[in-house]
PDB file of C-alpha atoms in Angstrom:
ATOM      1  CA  UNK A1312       0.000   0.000   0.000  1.00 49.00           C
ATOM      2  CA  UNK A1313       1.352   3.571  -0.870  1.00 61.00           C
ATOM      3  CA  UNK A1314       0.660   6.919  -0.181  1.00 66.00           C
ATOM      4  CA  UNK A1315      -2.911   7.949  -0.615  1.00 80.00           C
ATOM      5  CA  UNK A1316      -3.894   9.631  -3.563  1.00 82.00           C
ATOM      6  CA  UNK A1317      -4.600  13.622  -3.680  1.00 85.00           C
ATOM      7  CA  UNK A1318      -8.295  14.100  -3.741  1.00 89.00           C
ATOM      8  CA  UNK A1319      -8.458  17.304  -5.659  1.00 89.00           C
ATOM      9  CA  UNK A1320      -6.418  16.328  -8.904  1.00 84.00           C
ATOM     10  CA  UNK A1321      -6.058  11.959  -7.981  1.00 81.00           C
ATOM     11  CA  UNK A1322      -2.729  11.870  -8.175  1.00 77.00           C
ATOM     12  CA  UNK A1323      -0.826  10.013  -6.082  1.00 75.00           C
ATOM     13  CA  UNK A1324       2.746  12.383  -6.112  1.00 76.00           C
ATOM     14  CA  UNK A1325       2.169  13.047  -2.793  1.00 79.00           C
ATOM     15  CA  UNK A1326       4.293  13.709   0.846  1.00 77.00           C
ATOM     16  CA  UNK A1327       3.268  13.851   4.379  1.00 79.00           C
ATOM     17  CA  UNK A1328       3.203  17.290   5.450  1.00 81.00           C
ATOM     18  CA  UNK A1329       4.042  18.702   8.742  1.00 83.00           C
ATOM     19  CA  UNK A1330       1.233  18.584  11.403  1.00 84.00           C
ATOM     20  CA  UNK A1331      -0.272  22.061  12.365  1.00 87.00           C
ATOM     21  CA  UNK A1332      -2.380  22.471  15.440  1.00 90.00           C
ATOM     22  CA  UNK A1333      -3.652  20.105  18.530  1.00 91.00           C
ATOM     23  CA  UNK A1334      -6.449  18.904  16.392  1.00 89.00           C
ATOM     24  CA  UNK A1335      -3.731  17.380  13.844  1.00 86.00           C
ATOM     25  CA  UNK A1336      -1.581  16.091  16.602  1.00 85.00           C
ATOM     26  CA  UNK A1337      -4.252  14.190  18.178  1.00 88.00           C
ATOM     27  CA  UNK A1338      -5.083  12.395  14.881  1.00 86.00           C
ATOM     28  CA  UNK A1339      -1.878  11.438  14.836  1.00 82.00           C
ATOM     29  CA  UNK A1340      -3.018   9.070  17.730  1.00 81.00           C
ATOM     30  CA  UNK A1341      -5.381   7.312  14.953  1.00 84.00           C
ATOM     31  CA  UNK A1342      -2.827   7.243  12.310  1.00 82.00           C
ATOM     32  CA  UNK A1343      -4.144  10.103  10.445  1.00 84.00           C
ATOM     33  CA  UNK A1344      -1.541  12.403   9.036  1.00 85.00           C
ATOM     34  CA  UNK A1345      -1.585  15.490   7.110  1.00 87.00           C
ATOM     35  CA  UNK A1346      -0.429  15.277   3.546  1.00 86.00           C
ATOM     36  CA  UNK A1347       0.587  17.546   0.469  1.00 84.00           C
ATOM     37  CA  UNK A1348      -0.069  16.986  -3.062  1.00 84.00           C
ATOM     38  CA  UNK A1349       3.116  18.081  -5.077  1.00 79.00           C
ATOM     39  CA  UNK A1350       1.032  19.165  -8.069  1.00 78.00           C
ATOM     40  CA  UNK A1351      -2.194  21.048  -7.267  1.00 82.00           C
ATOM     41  CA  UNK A1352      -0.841  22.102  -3.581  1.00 82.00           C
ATOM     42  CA  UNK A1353      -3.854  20.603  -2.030  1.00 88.00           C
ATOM     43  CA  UNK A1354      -3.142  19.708   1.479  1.00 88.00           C
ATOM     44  CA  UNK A1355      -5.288  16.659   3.099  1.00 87.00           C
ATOM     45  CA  UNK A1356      -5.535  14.301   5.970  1.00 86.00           C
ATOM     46  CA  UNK A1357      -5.866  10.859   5.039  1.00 86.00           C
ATOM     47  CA  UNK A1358      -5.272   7.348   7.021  1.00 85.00           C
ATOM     48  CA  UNK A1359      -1.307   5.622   7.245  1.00 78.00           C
ATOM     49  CA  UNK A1360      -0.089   3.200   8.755  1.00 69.00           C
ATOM     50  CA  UNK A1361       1.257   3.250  12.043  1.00 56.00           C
ATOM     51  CA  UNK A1362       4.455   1.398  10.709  1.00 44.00           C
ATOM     52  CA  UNK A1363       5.475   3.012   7.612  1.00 50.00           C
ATOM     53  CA  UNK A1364       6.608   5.844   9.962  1.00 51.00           C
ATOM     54  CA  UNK A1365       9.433   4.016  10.801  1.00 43.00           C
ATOM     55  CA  UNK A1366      10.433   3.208   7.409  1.00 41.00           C
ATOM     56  CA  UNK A1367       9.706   6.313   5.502  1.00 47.00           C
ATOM     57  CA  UNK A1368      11.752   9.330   6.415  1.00 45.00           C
ATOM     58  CA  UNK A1369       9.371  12.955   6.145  1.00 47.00           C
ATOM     59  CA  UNK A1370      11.430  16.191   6.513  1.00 54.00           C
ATOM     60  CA  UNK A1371       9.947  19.431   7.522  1.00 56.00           C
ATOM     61  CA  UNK A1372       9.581  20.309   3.584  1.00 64.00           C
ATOM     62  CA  UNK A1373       6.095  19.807   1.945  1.00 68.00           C
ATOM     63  CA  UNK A1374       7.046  19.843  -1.414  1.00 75.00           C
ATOM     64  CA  UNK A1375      10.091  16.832  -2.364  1.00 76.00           C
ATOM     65  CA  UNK A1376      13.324  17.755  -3.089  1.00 84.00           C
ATOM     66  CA  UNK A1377      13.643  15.573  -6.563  1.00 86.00           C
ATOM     67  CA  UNK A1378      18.022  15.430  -7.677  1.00 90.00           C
ATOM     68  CA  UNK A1379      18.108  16.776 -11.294  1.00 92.00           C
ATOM     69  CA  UNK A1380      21.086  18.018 -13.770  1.00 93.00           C
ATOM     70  CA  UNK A1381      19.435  20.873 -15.573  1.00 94.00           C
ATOM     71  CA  UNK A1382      20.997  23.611 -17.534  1.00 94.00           C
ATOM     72  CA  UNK A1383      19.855  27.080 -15.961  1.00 94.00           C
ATOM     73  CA  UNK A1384      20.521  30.782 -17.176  1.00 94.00           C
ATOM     74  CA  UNK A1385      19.513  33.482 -15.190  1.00 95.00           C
ATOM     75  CA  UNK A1386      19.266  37.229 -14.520  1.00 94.00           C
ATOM     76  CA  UNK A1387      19.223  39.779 -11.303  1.00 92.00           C
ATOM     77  CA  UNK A1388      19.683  43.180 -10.583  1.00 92.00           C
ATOM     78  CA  UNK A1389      23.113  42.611  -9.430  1.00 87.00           C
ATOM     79  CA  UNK A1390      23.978  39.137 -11.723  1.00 90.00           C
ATOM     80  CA  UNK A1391      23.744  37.618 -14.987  1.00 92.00           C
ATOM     81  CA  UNK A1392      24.885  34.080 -15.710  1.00 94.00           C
ATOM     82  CA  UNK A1393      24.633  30.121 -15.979  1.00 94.00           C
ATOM     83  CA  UNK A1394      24.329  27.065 -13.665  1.00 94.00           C
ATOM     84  CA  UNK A1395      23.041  23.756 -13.040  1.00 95.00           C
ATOM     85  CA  UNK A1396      20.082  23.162 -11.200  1.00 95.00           C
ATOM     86  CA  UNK A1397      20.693  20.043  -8.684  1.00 95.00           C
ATOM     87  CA  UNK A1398      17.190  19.679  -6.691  1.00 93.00           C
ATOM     88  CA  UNK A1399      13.892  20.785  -8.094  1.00 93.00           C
ATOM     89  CA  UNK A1400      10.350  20.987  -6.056  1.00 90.00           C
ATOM     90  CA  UNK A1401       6.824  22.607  -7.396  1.00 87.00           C
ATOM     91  CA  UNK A1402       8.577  25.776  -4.723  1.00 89.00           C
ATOM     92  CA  UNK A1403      11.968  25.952  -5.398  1.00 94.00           C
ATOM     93  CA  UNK A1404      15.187  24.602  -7.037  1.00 95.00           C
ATOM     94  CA  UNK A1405      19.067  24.441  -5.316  1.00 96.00           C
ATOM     95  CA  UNK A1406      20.717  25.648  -8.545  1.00 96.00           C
ATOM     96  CA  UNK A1407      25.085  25.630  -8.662  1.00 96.00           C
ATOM     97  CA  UNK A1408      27.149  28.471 -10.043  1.00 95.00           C
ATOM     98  CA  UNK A1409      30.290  30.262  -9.833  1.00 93.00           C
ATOM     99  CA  UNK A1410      28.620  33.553 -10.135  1.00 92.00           C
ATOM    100  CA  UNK A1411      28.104  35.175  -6.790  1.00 90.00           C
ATOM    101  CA  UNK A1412      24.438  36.045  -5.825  1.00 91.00           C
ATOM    102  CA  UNK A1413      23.564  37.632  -2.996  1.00 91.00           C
ATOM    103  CA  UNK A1414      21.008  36.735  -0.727  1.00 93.00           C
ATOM    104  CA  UNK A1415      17.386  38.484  -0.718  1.00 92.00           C
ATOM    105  CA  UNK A1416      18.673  39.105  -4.943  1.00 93.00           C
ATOM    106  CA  UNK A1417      15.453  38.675  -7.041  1.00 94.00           C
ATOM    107  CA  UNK A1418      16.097  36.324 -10.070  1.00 95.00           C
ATOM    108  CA  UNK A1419      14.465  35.550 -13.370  1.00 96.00           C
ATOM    109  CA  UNK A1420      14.987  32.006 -14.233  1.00 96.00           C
ATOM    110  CA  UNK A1421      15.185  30.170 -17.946  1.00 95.00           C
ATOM    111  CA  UNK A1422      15.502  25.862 -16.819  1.00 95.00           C
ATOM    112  CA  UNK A1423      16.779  23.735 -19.848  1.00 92.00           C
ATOM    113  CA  UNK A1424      16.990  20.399 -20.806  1.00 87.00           C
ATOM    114  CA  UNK A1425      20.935  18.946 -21.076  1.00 80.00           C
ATOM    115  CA  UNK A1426      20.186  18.997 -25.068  1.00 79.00           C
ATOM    116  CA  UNK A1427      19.258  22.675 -24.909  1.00 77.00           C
ATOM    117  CA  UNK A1428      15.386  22.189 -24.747  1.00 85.00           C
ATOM    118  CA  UNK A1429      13.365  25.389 -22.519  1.00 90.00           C
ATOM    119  CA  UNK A1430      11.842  23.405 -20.054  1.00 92.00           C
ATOM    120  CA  UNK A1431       9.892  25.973 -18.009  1.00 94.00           C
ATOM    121  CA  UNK A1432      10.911  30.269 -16.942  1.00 94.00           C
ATOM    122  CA  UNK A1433      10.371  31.516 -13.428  1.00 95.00           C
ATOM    123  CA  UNK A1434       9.705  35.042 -14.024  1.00 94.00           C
ATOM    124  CA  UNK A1435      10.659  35.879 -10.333  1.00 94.00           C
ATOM    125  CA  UNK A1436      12.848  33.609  -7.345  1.00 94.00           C
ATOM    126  CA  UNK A1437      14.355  35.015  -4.370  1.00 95.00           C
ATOM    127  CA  UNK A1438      17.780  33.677  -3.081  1.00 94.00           C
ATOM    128  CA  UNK A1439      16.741  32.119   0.507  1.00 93.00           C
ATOM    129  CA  UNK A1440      20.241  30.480   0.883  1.00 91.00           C
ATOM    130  CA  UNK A1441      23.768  30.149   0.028  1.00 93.00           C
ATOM    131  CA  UNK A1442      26.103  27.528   0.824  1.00 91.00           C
ATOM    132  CA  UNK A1443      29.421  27.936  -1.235  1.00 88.00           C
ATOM    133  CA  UNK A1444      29.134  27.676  -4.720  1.00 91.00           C
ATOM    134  CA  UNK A1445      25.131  26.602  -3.934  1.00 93.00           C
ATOM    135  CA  UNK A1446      22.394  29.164  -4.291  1.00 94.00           C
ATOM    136  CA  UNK A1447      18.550  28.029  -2.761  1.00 94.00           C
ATOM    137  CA  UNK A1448      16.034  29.564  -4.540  1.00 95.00           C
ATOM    138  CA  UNK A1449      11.671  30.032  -3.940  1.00 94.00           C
ATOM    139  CA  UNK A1450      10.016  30.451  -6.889  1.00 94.00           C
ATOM    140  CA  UNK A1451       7.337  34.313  -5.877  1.00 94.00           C
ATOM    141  CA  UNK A1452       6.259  34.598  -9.368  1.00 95.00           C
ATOM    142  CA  UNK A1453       5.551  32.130 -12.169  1.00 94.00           C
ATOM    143  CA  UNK A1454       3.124  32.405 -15.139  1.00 94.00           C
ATOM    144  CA  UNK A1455       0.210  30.137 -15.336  1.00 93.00           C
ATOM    145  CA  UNK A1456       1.206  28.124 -18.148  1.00 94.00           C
ATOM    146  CA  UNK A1457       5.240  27.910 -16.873  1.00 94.00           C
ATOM    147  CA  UNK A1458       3.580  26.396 -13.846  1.00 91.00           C
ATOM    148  CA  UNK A1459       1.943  23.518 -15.753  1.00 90.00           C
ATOM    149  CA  UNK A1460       4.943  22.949 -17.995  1.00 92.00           C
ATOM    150  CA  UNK A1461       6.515  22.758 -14.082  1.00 91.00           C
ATOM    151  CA  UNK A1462       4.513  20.668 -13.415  1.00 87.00           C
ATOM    152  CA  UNK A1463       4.291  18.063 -16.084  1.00 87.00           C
ATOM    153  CA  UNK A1464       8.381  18.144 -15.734  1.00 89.00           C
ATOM    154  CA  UNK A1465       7.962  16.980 -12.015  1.00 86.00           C
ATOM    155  CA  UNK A1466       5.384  14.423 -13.008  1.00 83.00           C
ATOM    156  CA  UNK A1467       8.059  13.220 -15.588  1.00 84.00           C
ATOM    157  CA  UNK A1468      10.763  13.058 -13.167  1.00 84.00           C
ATOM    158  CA  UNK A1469       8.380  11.239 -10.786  1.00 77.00           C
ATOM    159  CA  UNK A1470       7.250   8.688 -12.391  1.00 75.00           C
ATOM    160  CA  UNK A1471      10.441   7.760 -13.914  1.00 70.00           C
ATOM    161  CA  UNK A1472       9.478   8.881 -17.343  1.00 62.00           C
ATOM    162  CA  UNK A1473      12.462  10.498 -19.600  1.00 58.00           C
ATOM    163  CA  UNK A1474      11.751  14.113 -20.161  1.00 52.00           C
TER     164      UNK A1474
END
């Protein structure tokens, strides 16, 4: 048995969320745990297992972390220049580059394929964190349709289909 599916949009690309409140906590008690669909957002409770909690590890992020290689350009007030984006989610990417960006810089963001291919534009990101040559970004601002071209890429990498 997996994870439950996400009642708004049925998939089942989902991750337990972080409890919030007594009400959540106490449920807990039952085996009913918060969860967050990584497409549509929609956050739900629905019934686990008691035991999978010892074999499943959930961090305090909502939205999975998935390990990519992309090509990346991007633009700032204060920067211009290329990278690789490591770690993708539906919020944010972890994107390596020699360029430094400082934090709180506002970025616009072009993701490609290794080939060359656009994959999706973030028309705004703010730099949350910086560890060496490693730059965490959260995607503010993205255009309807970039979102669902995010979006199908996640589903892609998900499921284990080649983009």
């Amino acid at each position: 048995m997996g994870f439950p599916h996400c009642p708004k949009c049925r998939k089942n690309l989902v991750q337990q969320s972080p409890r919030h409140g007594w009400i959540e906590a106490l449920l807990s008690i039952f085996s009913i745990y918060p969860f967050r669909c990584q497409l549509c957002t929609h956050r739900f409770l629905a019934f686990e297992w008691w035991w999978r909690r010892f074999v499943s590890y959930y961090g305090r992020r909502e939205y999975v972390r998935i390990p990519v290689r992309f090509q990346l350009t991007f633009s700032g007030k204060q920067v211009s220049s290329e990278g690789t984006v490591v770690n993708l989610s539906r919020q944010g990417c972890m994107i390596e580059t020699h360029a430094p960006i400082p934090y709180g810089e506002l970025l616009w963001l072009r993701v490609h394929e290794p080939g060359g291919q656009p994959l999706f534009e973030i028309e705004a990101a703010v730099v949350r964190c910086i560890v060496e040559k490693s730059v965490g970004v959260e995607f503010v601002r993205i255009q309807e349709s970039e979102m669902k071209r995010l979006e199908r890429v996640i589903v892609n990498l998900c499921t284990g289909r080649h983009i």
